[in-house]
Amino acid sequence: MALFSKLKERLLKSSSRLGKEVDAIVEEGASVSGAATLEPPVAGASGGAPEAIVPSAPAVQAEARKPGLLGRLMGRSSDAEPRRVLDDDMLESLEEMLIASDMGVDTALRVTANIAEGRMGRRVSGREIRELLAQEIARVMEPVARPLPLYPSKPQVVLVVGVNGSGKTTTIGKLASQFRAAGKSVVIAAGDTFRAAAVEQLQVWGDRAGVPVLTAPEGSDPASLAFDAMTKAEADGADLLMIDTAGRLQNRSDLMEELAKIVRVIRKKDPDAPHNTLLVLDATTGQNALRQVETFRELANVSGLVMTKLDGTAKGGVLVALADKFGLPIHAIGVGEQLEDLAPFDPEEFAAALTGLGD
Ligand SMILES: Nc1nc2c(ncn2[C@@H]2O[C@H](COP(=O)(O)OP(=O)(O)O)[C@@H](O)[C@H]2O)c(=O)[nH]1
Ligand SMILES: [Mg+2]
């Protein structure tokens, strides 16, 4: 419960910009019938603020938001919310806003088309649009919100891939700790053997989680480490083996060869391994995440995603684009640097956070 609200607070803090922008768009074109008495008198605009006063494009500018905030604060005590006729101009502003949130053009167009359906010409409030937006987002996200599937194989092998700095090592530490807490036995292979620091980092995580970490000297072959780790996990009867990897993309064919070799070697022990190949993506990279999925699907048989750093970004919209475009399961989201800061992906909570509902 406490964790849930912490999560929500963090997501809200970073992402609810979209909700404010929706309100700003509505207020820009609002005809304030019913709210006239609440608005400070504006010369020549009694009874309504004509659309021409504020041009529709810069929905994110502070100037456009200030009167909106005031209006919202004053309007809160009554039902006299600003309303705007849903027309082509407003849809265009909504589309631009969604595209700017990294949702991607196709997804933004489809989401706004669904919002518009059957509502053109009606007077809508910011809250209504936020709620519709949240519904649409949750609908796109629902099919991909799937926890990491667990299989009876012992060990279940989880290969973790992704570019440098995306959060692979941290995510492995968090996952290992959560599996431990759920009574599973886990072994970690520190397969990023490029950097001694990466190995040390994983050892720290392993110690915290109470999970053995197999390491190899810097620069040694990650595939042979993976093989040794597989041997140990089998001997220990471990439930899960998590394999960390290096994420350098400077030389794609090297990385591909390295990942392929790890897979080849562990398949000598279990032809079905790896049972999961997790791609870890940093949500703060926005549209870049889409390219990373494309690249890593060529390098490895990606079975699911973990999105990290959702606590530090207003680019959460990219998750919607990812879900829409690839349909890969999102197993978990990272919302901080601590062990407990990994949560299942909840589409409704995410949609509410992104649109600033429920605050
Ligand atoms: N704020 C935040 N930071 C994270 C999250 N996940 C990872 N990090 C940080 O991102 C940096 C890179 O993480 P690391 O696991 O080393 O990435 P790797 O290179 O893919 O193994 C570290 O400073 C982590 O503490 C997250 O969900 N939220
Ligand atoms: Mg790492």
GROMACS .gro file of C-alpha atoms and ligand atoms in nm:
model
  388
    1MET     CA    1   0.000   0.000   0.000
    2ALA     CA    2   0.273   0.239   0.104
    3LEU     CA    3   0.476   0.134  -0.196
    4PHE     CA    4   0.181   0.189  -0.427
    5SER     CA    5   0.129   0.546  -0.317
    6LYS     CA    6   0.500   0.619  -0.335
    7LEU     CA    7   0.502   0.495  -0.690
    8LYS     CA    8   0.204   0.696  -0.783
    9GLU     CA    9   0.351   1.007  -0.630
   10ARG     CA   10   0.671   0.965  -0.826
   11LEU     CA   11   0.499   0.894  -1.151
   12LEU     CA   12   0.270   1.188  -1.099
   13LYS     CA   13   0.550   1.420  -1.012
   14SER     CA   14   0.736   1.347  -1.329
   15SER     CA   15   0.466   1.287  -1.583
   16SER     CA   16   0.147   1.476  -1.511
   17ARG     CA   17   0.258   1.761  -1.734
   18LEU     CA   18   0.025   1.618  -1.996
   19GLY     CA   19  -0.276   1.684  -1.773
   20LYS     CA   20  -0.180   2.047  -1.728
   21GLU     CA   21  -0.136   2.083  -2.101
   22VAL     CA   22  -0.482   1.943  -2.166
   23ASP     CA   23  -0.627   2.198  -1.927
   24ALA     CA   24  -0.431   2.475  -2.095
   25ILE     CA   25  -0.563   2.374  -2.436
   26VAL     CA   26  -0.920   2.374  -2.309
   27GLU     CA   27  -0.877   2.708  -2.136
   28GLU     CA   28  -0.721   2.869  -2.440
   29GLY     CA   29  -1.039   2.819  -2.634
   30ALA     CA   30  -1.283   2.819  -2.348
   31SER     CA   31  -1.613   2.995  -2.364
   32VAL     CA   32  -1.659   3.059  -1.998
   33SER     CA   33  -2.034   3.050  -1.963
   34GLY     CA   34  -2.116   2.994  -1.598
   35ALA     CA   35  -1.762   3.076  -1.495
   36ALA     CA   36  -1.790   3.443  -1.586
   37THR     CA   37  -1.838   3.553  -1.229
   38LEU     CA   38  -1.532   3.360  -1.116
   39GLU     CA   39  -1.295   3.504  -1.373
   40PRO     CA   40  -1.126   3.834  -1.303
   41PRO     CA   41  -1.283   4.089  -1.535
   42VAL     CA   42  -1.103   4.113  -1.865
   43ALA     CA   43  -1.151   4.427  -2.071
   44GLY     CA   44  -1.367   4.361  -2.372
   45ALA     CA   45  -1.413   3.995  -2.291
   46SER     CA   46  -1.703   3.988  -2.054
   47GLY     CA   47  -1.886   3.659  -2.063
   48GLY     CA   48  -1.618   3.474  -2.250
   49ALA     CA   49  -1.263   3.466  -2.379
   50PRO     CA   50  -1.277   3.446  -2.756
   51GLU     CA   51  -1.036   3.197  -2.912
   52ALA     CA   52  -0.848   3.471  -3.094
   53ILE     CA   53  -0.698   3.610  -2.773
   54VAL     CA   54  -0.453   3.324  -2.737
   55PRO     CA   55  -0.325   3.154  -3.051
   56SER     CA   56  -0.372   2.781  -3.027
   57ALA     CA   57  -0.020   2.652  -3.094
   58PRO     CA   58   0.199   2.709  -2.787
   59ALA     CA   59   0.007   2.498  -2.540
   60VAL     CA   60   0.313   2.442  -2.328
   61GLN     CA   61   0.407   2.804  -2.276
   62ALA     CA   62   0.389   2.936  -1.926
   63GLU     CA   63   0.189   3.240  -2.031
   64ALA     CA   64  -0.084   3.020  -2.161
   65ARG     CA   65  -0.094   2.822  -1.840
   66LYS     CA   66  -0.101   3.096  -1.580
   67PRO     CA   67  -0.457   3.219  -1.626
   68GLY     CA   68  -0.557   2.855  -1.662
   69LEU     CA   69  -0.419   2.767  -1.323
   70LEU     CA   70  -0.595   3.060  -1.168
   71GLY     CA   71  -0.916   2.969  -1.342
   72ARG     CA   72  -0.883   2.612  -1.219
   73LEU     CA   73  -0.820   2.713  -0.861
   74MET     CA   74  -1.115   2.947  -0.864
   75GLY     CA   75  -1.335   2.707  -1.052
   76ARG     CA   76  -1.270   2.415  -0.822
   77SER     CA   77  -1.531   2.512  -0.568
   78SER     CA   78  -1.810   2.502  -0.826
   79ASP     CA   79  -1.887   2.301  -1.136
   80ALA     CA   80  -1.811   2.599  -1.357
   81GLU     CA   81  -1.511   2.437  -1.523
   82PRO     CA   82  -1.385   2.599  -1.838
   83ARG     CA   83  -1.524   2.422  -2.141
   84ARG     CA   84  -1.424   2.437  -2.502
   85VAL     CA   85  -1.599   2.323  -2.814
   86LEU     CA   86  -1.422   2.016  -2.948
   87ASP     CA   87  -1.327   2.118  -3.300
   88ASP     CA   88  -1.047   2.057  -3.548
   89ASP     CA   89  -0.826   2.324  -3.390
   90MET     CA   90  -0.855   2.165  -3.051
   91LEU     CA   91  -0.787   1.817  -3.190
   92GLU     CA   92  -0.480   1.950  -3.363
   93SER     CA   93  -0.353   2.099  -3.036
   94LEU     CA   94  -0.414   1.767  -2.861
   95GLU     CA   95  -0.228   1.581  -3.134
   96GLU     CA   96   0.068   1.816  -3.109
   97MET     CA   97   0.073   1.777  -2.733
   98LEU     CA   98   0.074   1.396  -2.754
   99ILE     CA   99   0.343   1.392  -3.020
  100ALA     CA  100   0.556   1.621  -2.801
  101SER     CA  101   0.511   1.373  -2.515
  102ASP     CA  102   0.694   1.112  -2.726
  103MET     CA  103   0.384   0.911  -2.799
  104GLY     CA  104   0.471   0.896  -3.168
  105VAL     CA  105   0.269   1.036  -3.458
  106ASP     CA  106   0.063   0.728  -3.544
  107THR     CA  107  -0.039   0.662  -3.188
  108ALA     CA  108  -0.117   1.028  -3.120
  109LEU     CA  109  -0.342   1.048  -3.425
  110ARG     CA  110  -0.527   0.732  -3.335
  111VAL     CA  111  -0.576   0.832  -2.971
  112THR     CA  112  -0.712   1.175  -3.065
  113ALA     CA  113  -0.937   1.023  -3.334
  114ASN     CA  114  -1.088   0.794  -3.070
  115ILE     CA  115  -1.138   1.087  -2.834
  116ALA     CA  116  -1.309   1.285  -3.111
  117GLU     CA  117  -1.542   1.009  -3.214
  118GLY     CA  118  -1.902   1.112  -3.148
  119ARG     CA  119  -1.793   1.425  -2.960
  120MET     CA  120  -1.718   1.681  -3.230
  121GLY     CA  121  -1.891   2.011  -3.166
  122ARG     CA  122  -1.958   1.929  -2.801
  123ARG     CA  123  -1.837   2.145  -2.517
  124VAL     CA  124  -1.579   1.953  -2.317
  125SER     CA  125  -1.386   2.024  -1.998
  126GLY     CA  126  -1.021   1.955  -1.932
  127ARG     CA  127  -1.114   1.682  -1.689
  128GLU     CA  128  -1.331   1.508  -1.946
  129ILE     CA  129  -1.050   1.513  -2.200
  130ARG     CA  130  -0.801   1.387  -1.943
  131GLU     CA  131  -1.034   1.103  -1.853
  132LEU     CA  132  -1.088   1.010  -2.217
  133LEU     CA  133  -0.716   1.030  -2.278
  134ALA     CA  134  -0.647   0.809  -1.977
  135GLN     CA  135  -0.900   0.555  -2.105
  136GLU     CA  136  -0.739   0.547  -2.448
  137ILE     CA  137  -0.391   0.513  -2.303
  138ALA     CA  138  -0.497   0.236  -2.066
  139ARG     CA  139  -0.659   0.058  -2.358
  140VAL     CA  140  -0.338   0.064  -2.561
  141MET     CA  141  -0.133  -0.045  -2.260
  142GLU     CA  142  -0.355  -0.317  -2.118
  143PRO     CA  143  -0.242  -0.598  -2.352
  144VAL     CA  144   0.128  -0.537  -2.276
  145ALA     CA  145   0.105  -0.520  -1.898
  146ARG     CA  146   0.228  -0.870  -1.821
  147PRO     CA  147   0.449  -0.980  -1.535
  148LEU     CA  148   0.762  -1.177  -1.616
  149PRO     CA  149   0.631  -1.525  -1.694
  150LEU     CA  150   0.768  -1.795  -1.467
  151TYR     CA  151   0.832  -2.143  -1.600
  152PRO     CA  152   0.888  -2.470  -1.417
  153SER     CA  153   1.235  -2.510  -1.575
  154LYS     CA  154   1.513  -2.510  -1.322
  155PRO     CA  155   1.691  -2.287  -1.361
  156GLN     CA  156   1.478  -2.047  -1.559
  157VAL     CA  157   1.734  -1.845  -1.751
  158VAL     CA  158   1.674  -1.471  -1.786
  159LEU     CA  159   1.908  -1.291  -2.022
  160VAL     CA  160   1.915  -0.915  -1.971
  161VAL     CA  161   2.014  -0.689  -2.260
  162GLY     CA  162   2.012  -0.318  -2.337
  163VAL     CA  163   2.240  -0.023  -2.406
  164ASN     CA  164   2.491   0.101  -2.155
  165GLY     CA  165   2.338   0.293  -1.869
  166SER     CA  166   1.980   0.181  -1.938
  167GLY     CA  167   1.958   0.017  -1.598
  168LYS     CA  168   2.030  -0.353  -1.664
  169THR     CA  169   2.247  -0.415  -1.361
  170THR     CA  170   2.018  -0.221  -1.128
  171THR     CA  171   1.713  -0.404  -1.263
  172ILE     CA  172   1.879  -0.742  -1.213
  173GLY     CA  173   1.954  -0.646  -0.853
  174LYS     CA  174   1.596  -0.538  -0.793
  175LEU     CA  175   1.446  -0.843  -0.963
  176ALA     CA  176   1.677  -1.079  -0.778
  177SER     CA  177   1.579  -0.920  -0.450
  178GLN     CA  178   1.208  -0.944  -0.525
  179PHE     CA  179   1.236  -1.307  -0.636
  180ARG     CA  180   1.431  -1.385  -0.318
  181ALA     CA  181   1.159  -1.220  -0.114
  182ALA     CA  182   0.907  -1.439  -0.296
  183GLY     CA  183   1.100  -1.748  -0.187
  184LYS     CA  184   1.284  -1.820  -0.512
  185SER     CA  185   1.651  -1.907  -0.522
  186VAL     CA  186   1.847  -1.696  -0.766
  187VAL     CA  187   2.195  -1.695  -0.918
  188ILE     CA  188   2.335  -1.392  -1.100
  189ALA     CA  189   2.603  -1.403  -1.370
  190ALA     CA  190   2.793  -1.074  -1.400
  191GLY     CA  191   2.824  -1.099  -1.777
  192ASP     CA  192   2.935  -0.741  -1.835
  193THR     CA  193   3.301  -0.831  -1.812
  194PHE     CA  194   3.419  -0.517  -1.991
  195ARG     CA  195   3.433  -0.310  -1.677
  196ALA     CA  196   3.553  -0.422  -1.335
  197ALA     CA  197   3.325  -0.158  -1.188
  198ALA     CA  198   3.020  -0.324  -1.343
  199VAL     CA  199   3.110  -0.650  -1.172
  200GLU     CA  200   3.161  -0.479  -0.837
  201GLN     CA  201   2.830  -0.300  -0.874
  202LEU     CA  202   2.653  -0.629  -0.929
  203GLN     CA  203   2.825  -0.783  -0.628
  204VAL     CA  204   2.692  -0.501  -0.413
  205TRP     CA  205   2.341  -0.564  -0.544
  206GLY     CA  206   2.384  -0.939  -0.492
  207ASP     CA  207   2.497  -0.885  -0.132
  208ARG     CA  208   2.198  -0.662  -0.063
  209ALA     CA  209   1.961  -0.914  -0.215
  210GLY     CA  210   2.133  -1.214  -0.058
  211VAL     CA  211   2.199  -1.371  -0.397
  212PRO     CA  212   2.524  -1.532  -0.518
  213VAL     CA  213   2.693  -1.342  -0.801
  214LEU     CA  214   2.927  -1.526  -1.033
  215THR     CA  215   3.202  -1.308  -1.168
  216ALA     CA  216   3.494  -1.344  -1.404
  217PRO     CA  217   3.809  -1.136  -1.450
  218GLU     CA  218   3.776  -0.814  -1.647
  219GLY     CA  219   3.789  -0.876  -2.020
  220SER     CA  220   3.721  -1.248  -1.996
  221ASP     CA  221   3.467  -1.432  -2.207
  222PRO     CA  222   3.111  -1.368  -2.087
  223ALA     CA  223   2.990  -1.686  -2.256
  224SER     CA  224   3.215  -1.906  -2.048
  225LEU     CA  225   3.102  -1.719  -1.736
  226ALA     CA  226   2.741  -1.782  -1.840
  227PHE     CA  227   2.820  -2.150  -1.882
  228ASP     CA  228   2.979  -2.169  -1.536
  229ALA     CA  229   2.684  -1.984  -1.388
  230MET     CA  230   2.445  -2.227  -1.555
  231THR     CA  231   2.642  -2.516  -1.409
  232LYS     CA  232   2.627  -2.365  -1.061
  233ALA     CA  233   2.258  -2.279  -1.088
  234GLU     CA  234   2.184  -2.639  -1.192
  235ALA     CA  235   2.398  -2.783  -0.914
  236ASP     CA  236   2.231  -2.558  -0.657
  237GLY     CA  237   1.885  -2.635  -0.790
  238ALA     CA  238   1.830  -2.261  -0.833
  239ASP     CA  239   1.495  -2.139  -0.963
  240LEU     CA  240   1.637  -1.853  -1.165
  241LEU     CA  241   1.959  -1.760  -1.336
  242MET     CA  242   1.986  -1.394  -1.435
  243ILE     CA  243   2.259  -1.307  -1.683
  244ASP     CA  244   2.382  -0.948  -1.709
  245THR     CA  245   2.541  -0.840  -2.036
  246ALA     CA  246   2.745  -0.555  -2.175
  247GLY     CA  247   2.555  -0.299  -2.374
  248ARG     CA  248   2.800  -0.130  -2.602
  249LEU     CA  249   2.654  -0.060  -2.940
  250GLN     CA  250   2.956   0.097  -3.111
  251ASN     CA  251   3.012  -0.229  -3.284
  252ARG     CA  252   2.684  -0.398  -3.341
  253SER     CA  253   2.822  -0.717  -3.489
  254ASP     CA  254   3.049  -0.767  -3.186
  255LEU     CA  255   2.760  -0.731  -2.951
  256MET     CA  256   2.546  -0.960  -3.162
  257GLU     CA  257   2.820  -1.219  -3.169
  258GLU     CA  258   2.866  -1.194  -2.795
  259LEU     CA  259   2.496  -1.236  -2.719
  260ALA     CA  260   2.467  -1.520  -2.970
  261LYS     CA  261   2.761  -1.697  -2.809
  262ILE     CA  262   2.609  -1.671  -2.462
  263VAL     CA  263   2.287  -1.819  -2.595
  264ARG     CA  264   2.470  -2.098  -2.779
  265VAL     CA  265   2.662  -2.195  -2.471
  266ILE     CA  266   2.372  -2.205  -2.228
  267ARG     CA  267   2.168  -2.404  -2.481
  268LYS     CA  268   2.422  -2.682  -2.448
  269LYS     CA  269   2.277  -2.726  -2.101
  270ASP     CA  270   1.916  -2.639  -2.175
  271PRO     CA  271   1.796  -2.615  -2.535
  272ASP     CA  272   1.503  -2.394  -2.425
  273ALA     CA  273   1.724  -2.133  -2.261
  274PRO     CA  274   1.714  -1.839  -2.230
  275HIS     CA  275   1.350  -1.856  -2.127
  276ASN     CA  276   1.322  -1.478  -2.117
  277THR     CA  277   1.527  -1.212  -2.289
  278LEU     CA  278   1.458  -0.882  -2.118
  279LEU     CA  279   1.536  -0.559  -2.293
  280VAL     CA  280   1.592  -0.280  -2.042
  281LEU     CA  281   1.504   0.067  -2.172
  282ASP     CA  282   1.565   0.406  -2.016
  283ALA     CA  283   1.239   0.601  -2.038
  284THR     CA  284   1.422   0.933  -2.033
  285THR     CA  285   1.561   0.863  -2.381
  286GLY     CA  286   1.216   0.919  -2.534
  287GLN     CA  287   1.188   0.822  -2.899
  288ASN     CA  288   1.532   0.665  -2.886
  289ALA     CA  289   1.374   0.375  -2.701
  290LEU     CA  290   1.187   0.281  -3.018
  291ARG     CA  291   1.510   0.250  -3.213
  292GLN     CA  292   1.666   0.046  -2.935
  293VAL     CA  293   1.382  -0.205  -2.952
  294GLU     CA  294   1.431  -0.239  -3.326
  295THR     CA  295   1.806  -0.286  -3.287
  296PHE     CA  296   1.789  -0.534  -3.003
  297ARG     CA  297   1.522  -0.739  -3.173
  298GLU     CA  298   1.778  -0.793  -3.448
  299LEU     CA  299   2.048  -0.882  -3.196
  300ALA     CA  300   1.850  -1.106  -2.967
  301ASN     CA  301   1.512  -1.270  -2.934
  302VAL     CA  302   1.364  -1.005  -2.705
  303SER     CA  303   1.068  -1.144  -2.512
  304GLY     CA  304   0.980  -0.850  -2.291
  305LEU     CA  305   1.067  -0.501  -2.170
  306VAL     CA  306   1.155  -0.328  -1.846
  307MET     CA  307   1.123   0.052  -1.853
  308THR     CA  308   1.351   0.228  -1.607
  309LYS     CA  309   1.376   0.584  -1.476
  310LEU     CA  310   1.007   0.664  -1.501
  311ASP     CA  311   1.060   0.864  -1.183
  312GLY     CA  312   1.280   1.112  -1.362
  313THR     CA  313   1.104   1.184  -1.687
  314ALA     CA  314   0.819   1.363  -1.853
  315LYS     CA  315   0.868   1.139  -2.154
  316GLY     CA  316   0.649   0.857  -2.028
  317GLY     CA  317   0.447   0.888  -2.347
  318VAL     CA  318   0.705   0.675  -2.520
  319LEU     CA  319   0.567   0.369  -2.340
  320VAL     CA  320   0.241   0.416  -2.524
  321ALA     CA  321   0.424   0.434  -2.857
  322LEU     CA  322   0.622   0.121  -2.767
  323ALA     CA  323   0.312  -0.072  -2.670
  324ASP     CA  324   0.130   0.038  -2.981
  325LYS     CA  325   0.413  -0.030  -3.220
  326PHE     CA  326   0.570  -0.351  -3.090
  327GLY     CA  327   0.321  -0.507  -2.852
  328LEU     CA  328   0.605  -0.651  -2.642
  329PRO     CA  329   0.508  -0.718  -2.281
  330ILE     CA  330   0.619  -0.457  -2.028
  331HIS     CA  331   0.710  -0.668  -1.728
  332ALA     CA  332   0.809  -0.398  -1.484
  333ILE     CA  333   0.894  -0.033  -1.443
  334GLY     CA  334   1.178   0.129  -1.252
  335VAL     CA  335   1.088   0.430  -1.043
  336GLY     CA  336   1.406   0.490  -0.848
  337GLU     CA  337   1.749   0.359  -0.762
  338GLN     CA  338   1.667   0.152  -0.456
  339LEU     CA  339   1.594  -0.220  -0.429
  340GLU     CA  340   1.223  -0.169  -0.383
  341ASP     CA  341   1.190   0.073  -0.673
  342LEU     CA  342   1.077  -0.179  -0.930
  343ALA     CA  343   0.705  -0.228  -0.973
  344PRO     CA  344   0.471  -0.425  -1.193
  345PHE     CA  345   0.337  -0.222  -1.479
  346ASP     CA  346  -0.022  -0.117  -1.411
  347PRO     CA  347  -0.185   0.040  -1.721
  348GLU     CA  348  -0.457   0.228  -1.537
  349GLU     CA  349  -0.224   0.369  -1.278
  350PHE     CA  350   0.018   0.468  -1.552
  351ALA     CA  351  -0.255   0.633  -1.762
  352ALA     CA  352  -0.386   0.821  -1.459
  353ALA     CA  353  -0.036   0.939  -1.372
  354LEU     CA  354   0.040   1.046  -1.728
  355THR     CA  355  -0.278   1.250  -1.757
  356GLY     CA  356  -0.263   1.392  -1.406
  357LEU     CA  357  -0.578   1.222  -1.286
  358GLY     CA  358  -0.624   1.101  -0.932
  359ASP     CA  359  -0.414   1.375  -0.776
  360LIG     N1  360   1.613   0.730  -1.111
  360LIG     C1  361   1.635   0.606  -1.154
  360LIG     N2  362   1.761   0.567  -1.180
  360LIG     C2  363   1.783   0.442  -1.222
  360LIG     C3  364   1.676   0.351  -1.241
  360LIG     N3  365   1.730   0.234  -1.286
  360LIG     C4  366   1.863   0.254  -1.293
  360LIG     N4  367   1.897   0.378  -1.256
  360LIG     C5  368   2.031   0.441  -1.253
  360LIG     O1  369   2.083   0.445  -1.385
  360LIG     C6  370   2.226   0.430  -1.383
  360LIG     C7  371   2.267   0.319  -1.477
  360LIG     O2  372   2.218   0.197  -1.427
  360LIG     P1  373   2.291   0.058  -1.450
  360LIG     O3  374   2.208  -0.047  -1.386
  360LIG     O4  375   2.434   0.064  -1.411
  360LIG     O5  376   2.281   0.046  -1.609
  360LIG     P2  377   2.347  -0.062  -1.707
  360LIG     O6  378   2.467   0.003  -1.768
  360LIG     O7  379   2.242  -0.091  -1.809
  360LIG     O8  380   2.380  -0.183  -1.626
  360LIG     C8  381   2.262   0.406  -1.238
  360LIG     O9  382   2.305   0.527  -1.182
  360LIG     C9  383   2.131   0.360  -1.174
  360LIG    O10  384   2.125   0.392  -1.037
  360LIG    C10  385   1.541   0.396  -1.215
  360LIG    O11  386   1.440   0.326  -1.231
  360LIG     N5  387   1.527   0.524  -1.170
  361MG      MG  388   2.561  -0.279  -1.605
   0.00000   0.00000   0.00000
